[in-house]
Coordinates of C-alpha atoms in Angstrom, one line a residue:
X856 CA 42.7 -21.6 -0.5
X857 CA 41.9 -17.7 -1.3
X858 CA 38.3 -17.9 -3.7
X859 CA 39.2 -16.6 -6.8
X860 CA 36.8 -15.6 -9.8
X861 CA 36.6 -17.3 -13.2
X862 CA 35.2 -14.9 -15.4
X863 CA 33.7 -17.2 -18.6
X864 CA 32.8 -15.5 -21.7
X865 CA 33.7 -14.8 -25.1
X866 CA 36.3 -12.2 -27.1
X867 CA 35.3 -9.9 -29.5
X868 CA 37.7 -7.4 -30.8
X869 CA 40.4 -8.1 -27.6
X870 CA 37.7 -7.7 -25.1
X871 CA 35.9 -10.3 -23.0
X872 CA 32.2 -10.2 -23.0
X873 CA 30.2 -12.3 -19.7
X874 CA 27.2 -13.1 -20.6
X875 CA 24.4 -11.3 -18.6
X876 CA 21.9 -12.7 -16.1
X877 CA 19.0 -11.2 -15.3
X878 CA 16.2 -12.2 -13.4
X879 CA 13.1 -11.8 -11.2
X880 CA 13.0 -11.4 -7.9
X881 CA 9.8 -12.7 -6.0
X882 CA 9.6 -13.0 -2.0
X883 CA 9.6 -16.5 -1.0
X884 CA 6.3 -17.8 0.8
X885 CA 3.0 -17.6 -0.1
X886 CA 1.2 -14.8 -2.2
X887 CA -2.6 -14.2 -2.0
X888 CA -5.1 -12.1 -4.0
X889 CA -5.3 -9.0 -3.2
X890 CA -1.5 -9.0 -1.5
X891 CA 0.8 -6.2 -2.5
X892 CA 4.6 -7.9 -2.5
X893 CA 7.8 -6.3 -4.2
X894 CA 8.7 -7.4 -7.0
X895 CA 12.4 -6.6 -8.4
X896 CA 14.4 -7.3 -12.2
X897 CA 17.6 -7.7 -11.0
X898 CA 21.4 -8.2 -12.9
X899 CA 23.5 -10.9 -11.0
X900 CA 26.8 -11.7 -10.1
X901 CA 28.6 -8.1 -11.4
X902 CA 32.2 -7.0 -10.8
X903 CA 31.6 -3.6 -10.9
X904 CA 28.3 -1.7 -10.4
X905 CA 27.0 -0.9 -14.1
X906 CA 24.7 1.4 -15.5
X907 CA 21.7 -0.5 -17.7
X908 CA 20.9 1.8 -20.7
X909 CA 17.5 0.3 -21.4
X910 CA 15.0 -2.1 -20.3
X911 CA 11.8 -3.4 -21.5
X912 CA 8.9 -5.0 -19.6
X913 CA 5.6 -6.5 -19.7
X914 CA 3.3 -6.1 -18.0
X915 CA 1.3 -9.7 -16.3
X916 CA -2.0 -10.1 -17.0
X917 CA -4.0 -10.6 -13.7
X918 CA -2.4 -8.3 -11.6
X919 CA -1.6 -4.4 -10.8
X920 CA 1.6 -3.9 -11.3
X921 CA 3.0 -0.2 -10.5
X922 CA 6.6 1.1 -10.2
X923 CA 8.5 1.6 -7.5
X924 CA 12.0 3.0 -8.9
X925 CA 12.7 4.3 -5.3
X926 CA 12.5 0.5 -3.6
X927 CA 15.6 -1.6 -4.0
X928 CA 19.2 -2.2 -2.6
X929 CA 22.5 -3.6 -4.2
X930 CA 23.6 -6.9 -2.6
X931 CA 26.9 -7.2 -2.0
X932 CA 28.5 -10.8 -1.7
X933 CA 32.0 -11.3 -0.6
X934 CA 34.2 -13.7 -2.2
X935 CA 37.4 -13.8 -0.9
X936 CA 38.8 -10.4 -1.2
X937 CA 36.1 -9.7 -4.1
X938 CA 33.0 -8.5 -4.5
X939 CA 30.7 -9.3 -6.6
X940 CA 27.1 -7.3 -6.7
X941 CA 23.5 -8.3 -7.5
X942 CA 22.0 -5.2 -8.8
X943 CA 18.6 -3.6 -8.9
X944 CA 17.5 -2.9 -12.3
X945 CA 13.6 -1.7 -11.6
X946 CA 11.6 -2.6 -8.7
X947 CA 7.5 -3.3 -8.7
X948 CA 4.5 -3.4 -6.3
X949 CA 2.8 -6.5 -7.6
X950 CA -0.4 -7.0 -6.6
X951 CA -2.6 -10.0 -8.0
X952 CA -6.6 -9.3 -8.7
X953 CA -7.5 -13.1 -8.9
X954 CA -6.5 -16.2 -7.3
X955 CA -4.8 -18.9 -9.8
X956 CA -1.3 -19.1 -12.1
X957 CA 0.0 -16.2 -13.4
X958 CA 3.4 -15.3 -14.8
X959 CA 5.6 -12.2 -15.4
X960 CA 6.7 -12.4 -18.5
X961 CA 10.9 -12.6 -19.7
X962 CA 12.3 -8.6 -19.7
X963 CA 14.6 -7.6 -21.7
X964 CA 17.7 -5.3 -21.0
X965 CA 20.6 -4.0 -22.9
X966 CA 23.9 -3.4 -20.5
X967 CA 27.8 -3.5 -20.8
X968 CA 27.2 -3.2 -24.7
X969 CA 25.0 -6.8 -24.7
X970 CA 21.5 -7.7 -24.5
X971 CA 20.1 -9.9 -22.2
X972 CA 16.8 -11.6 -21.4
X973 CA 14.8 -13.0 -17.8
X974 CA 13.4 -16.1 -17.5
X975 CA 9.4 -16.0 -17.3
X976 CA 8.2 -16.7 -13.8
X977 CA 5.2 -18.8 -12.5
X978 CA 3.5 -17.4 -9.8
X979 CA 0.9 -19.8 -7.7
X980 CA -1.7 -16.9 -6.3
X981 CA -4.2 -18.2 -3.2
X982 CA -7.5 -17.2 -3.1
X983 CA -8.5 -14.9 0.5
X984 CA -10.2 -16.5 3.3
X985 CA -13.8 -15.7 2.9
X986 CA -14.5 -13.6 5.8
X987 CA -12.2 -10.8 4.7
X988 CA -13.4 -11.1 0.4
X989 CA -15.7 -8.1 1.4
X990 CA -12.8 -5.6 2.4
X991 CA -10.3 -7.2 0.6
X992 CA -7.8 -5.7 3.0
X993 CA -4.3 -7.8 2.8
X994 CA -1.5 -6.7 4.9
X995 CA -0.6 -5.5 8.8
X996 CA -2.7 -2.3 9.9
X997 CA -4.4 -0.5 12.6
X998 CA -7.5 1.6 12.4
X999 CA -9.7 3.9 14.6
X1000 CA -12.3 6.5 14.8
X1001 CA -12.8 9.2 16.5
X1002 CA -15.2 12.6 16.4
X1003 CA -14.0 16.3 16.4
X1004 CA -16.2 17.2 19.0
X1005 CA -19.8 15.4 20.5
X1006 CA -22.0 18.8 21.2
X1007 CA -22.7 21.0 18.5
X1008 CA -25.6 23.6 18.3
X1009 CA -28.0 23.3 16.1
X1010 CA -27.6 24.0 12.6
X1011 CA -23.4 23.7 12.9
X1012 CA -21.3 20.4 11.0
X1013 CA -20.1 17.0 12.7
X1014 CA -17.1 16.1 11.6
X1015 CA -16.0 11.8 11.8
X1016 CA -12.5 10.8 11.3
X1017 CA -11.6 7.1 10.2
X1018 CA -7.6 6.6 10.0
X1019 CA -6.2 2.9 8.8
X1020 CA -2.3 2.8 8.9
X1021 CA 0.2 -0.2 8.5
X1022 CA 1.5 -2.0 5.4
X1023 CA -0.1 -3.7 2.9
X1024 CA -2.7 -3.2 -0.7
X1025 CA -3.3 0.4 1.6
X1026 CA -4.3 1.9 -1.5
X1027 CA -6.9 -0.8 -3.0
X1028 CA -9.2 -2.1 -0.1
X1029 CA -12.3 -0.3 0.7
X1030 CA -12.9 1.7 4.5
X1031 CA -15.9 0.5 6.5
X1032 CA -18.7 2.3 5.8
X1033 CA -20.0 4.2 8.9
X1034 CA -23.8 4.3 10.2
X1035 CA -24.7 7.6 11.0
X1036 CA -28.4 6.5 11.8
X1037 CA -31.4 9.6 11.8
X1038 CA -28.2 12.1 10.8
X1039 CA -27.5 13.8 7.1
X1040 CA -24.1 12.9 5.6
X1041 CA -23.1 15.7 3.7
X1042 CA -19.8 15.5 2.3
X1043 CA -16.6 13.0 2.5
X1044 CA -12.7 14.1 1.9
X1045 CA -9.7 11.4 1.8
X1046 CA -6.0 12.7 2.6
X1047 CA -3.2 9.7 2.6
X1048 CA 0.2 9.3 2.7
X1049 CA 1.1 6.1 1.1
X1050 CA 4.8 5.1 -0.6
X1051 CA 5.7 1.6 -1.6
X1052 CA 7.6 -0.4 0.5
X1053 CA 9.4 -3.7 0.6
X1054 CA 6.4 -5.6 1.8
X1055 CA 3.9 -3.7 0.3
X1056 CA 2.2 -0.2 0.6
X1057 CA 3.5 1.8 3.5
X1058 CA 1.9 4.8 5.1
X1059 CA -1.7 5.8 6.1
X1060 CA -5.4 7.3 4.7
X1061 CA -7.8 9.5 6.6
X1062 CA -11.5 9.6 5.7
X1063 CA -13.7 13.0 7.0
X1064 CA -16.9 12.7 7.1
X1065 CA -19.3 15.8 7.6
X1066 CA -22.7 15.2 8.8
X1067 CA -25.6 17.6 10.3
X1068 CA -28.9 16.6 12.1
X1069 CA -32.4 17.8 10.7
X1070 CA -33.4 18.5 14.4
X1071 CA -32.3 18.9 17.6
X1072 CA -31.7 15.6 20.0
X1073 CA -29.1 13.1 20.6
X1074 CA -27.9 10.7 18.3
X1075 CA -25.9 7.7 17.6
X1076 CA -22.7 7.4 14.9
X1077 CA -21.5 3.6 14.6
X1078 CA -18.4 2.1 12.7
X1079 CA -18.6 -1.1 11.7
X1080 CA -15.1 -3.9 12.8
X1081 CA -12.5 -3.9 10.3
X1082 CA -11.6 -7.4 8.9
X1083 CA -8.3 -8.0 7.1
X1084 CA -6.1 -11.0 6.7
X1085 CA -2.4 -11.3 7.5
X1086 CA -0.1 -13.0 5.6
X1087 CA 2.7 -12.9 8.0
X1088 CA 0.9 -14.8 10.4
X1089 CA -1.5 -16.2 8.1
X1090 CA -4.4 -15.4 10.2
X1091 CA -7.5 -13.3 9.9
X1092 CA -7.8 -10.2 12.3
X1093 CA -11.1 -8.3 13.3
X1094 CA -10.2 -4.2 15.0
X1095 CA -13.5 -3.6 16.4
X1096 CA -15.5 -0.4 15.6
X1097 CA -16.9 2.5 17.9
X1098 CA -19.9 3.9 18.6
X1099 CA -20.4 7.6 19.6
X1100 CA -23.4 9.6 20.8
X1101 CA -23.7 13.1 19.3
X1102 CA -25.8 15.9 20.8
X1103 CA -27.2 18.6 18.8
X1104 CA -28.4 21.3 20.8
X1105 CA -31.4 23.7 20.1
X1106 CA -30.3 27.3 18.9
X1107 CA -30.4 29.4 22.4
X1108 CA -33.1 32.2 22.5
X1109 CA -31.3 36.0 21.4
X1110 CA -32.2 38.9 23.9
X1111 CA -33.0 42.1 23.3
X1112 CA -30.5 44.4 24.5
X1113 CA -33.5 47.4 25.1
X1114 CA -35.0 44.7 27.7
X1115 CA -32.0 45.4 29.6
X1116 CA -32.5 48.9 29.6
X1117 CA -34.9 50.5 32.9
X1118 CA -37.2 52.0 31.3
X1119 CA -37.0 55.9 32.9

């Protein structure tokens, strides 16, 4: 037989109000400190697409928890020749700072002339492997080195670039730190691009080092392996570091243009 929708509710003043429900979303599988997942408050099982005129949330203790309005897509579920729609309401990058239970508190939303309230969720956090607690990097990236140039004269300013892309907590783990052995690092600068994404963090960060030499000579720039952990595969992955040899040669001798000159 053709589906056909029972809407349940009660009348008030010749009109049928449905009650709402609202609730979090959480992505199924396992969640681990440090991981930045999506998070969504969503309203189910609509007829039409409605707007929600306000909404209040708490924020879970244990955990960063930042918004992400631009994240989030209506669901569309046929039945019969029907729809009906789960809709967005706000979406979250949730990232947990400790291992353990926490929750996300009930939310609260007023819609179609009603108020409405989530459930509160439990959510079971692991602790990270201990070989990647030191970075703390959760997530799918790739990361690499390289110099702006390996001769310099004298005097001039070595630049180092470290770039780590992917998906992930991109914008809480800490870069590698560089050795720059007998050379002077003089400054640092950090450009990114990062926007949230449905499995985390999304873009990439560049860190420049400067660095000069006290003396002329060759010497040697190393960056350390980058550890992270990923939770797709569950496994922890090492990106090996590089090691560059930097020359810094002595300022060349200036001639005096008269000694070009035959003395008649």
């Amino acid at each position: 037989t053709e589906p056909r929708i029972l809407e349940v509710g009660v009348y008030r003043n010749r009109q049928l109000y449905i009650p709402l429900d609202v609730e979090w979303l959480v992505p199924e599988g396992k969640i681990y400190a440090g991981q930045s997942v999506l998070i969504s408050l969503r309203l189910l099982n609509q007829l039409k697409i409605p707007l929600v005129d306000t909404f209040d949330i708490t924020y879970p203790k244990g955990a960063f928890f930042e918004d992400a309005v631009t994240v989030g897509e209506i669901e569309d579920i046929p039945v019969g020749s029907h729809h009906l729609y789960n809709i967005p309401i706000s979406s979250f990058i949730f990232t947990p700072s400790q291992s353990g239970r926490l929750f996300l508190p009930s939310a609260e939303i007023e819609a179609l002339g009603q108020a409405a309230e989530s459930g509160t969720v439990r959510i079971d956090v692991l602790p990270l492997p201990r070989d990647v607690r030191e970075s703390g990097a959760v997530g799918s990236f790739s990361y690499q080195a390289s110099l702006e140039k390996s001769k310099h004269e004298f005097g001039a300013v070595g630049k180092l670039f470290m770039r780590i892309e992917g998906t992930g907590n991109l914008v809480l783990f800490e870069f590698p730190e560089p050795d720059f052995g007998d050379l002077v690092r003089t400054d640092i600068t950090e450009t990114s691009e990062i926007s949230p994404g449905k499995s985390g963090y999304e873009g990439w960060r560049l860190l420049e080092y400067s660095f000069i030499s006290d003396k002329p000579g060759e010497y040697l720039i190393s960056t350390p392996d980058f550890v992270y952990f990923d939770p797709a595969f569950e496994e922890i992955r090492n990106v090996s570091g590089s090691s560059f040899r930097i020359t810094f040669d002595a300022a060349s001798e200036e001639t005096d243009e008269d000694d070009d000159i035959f003395p008649f």
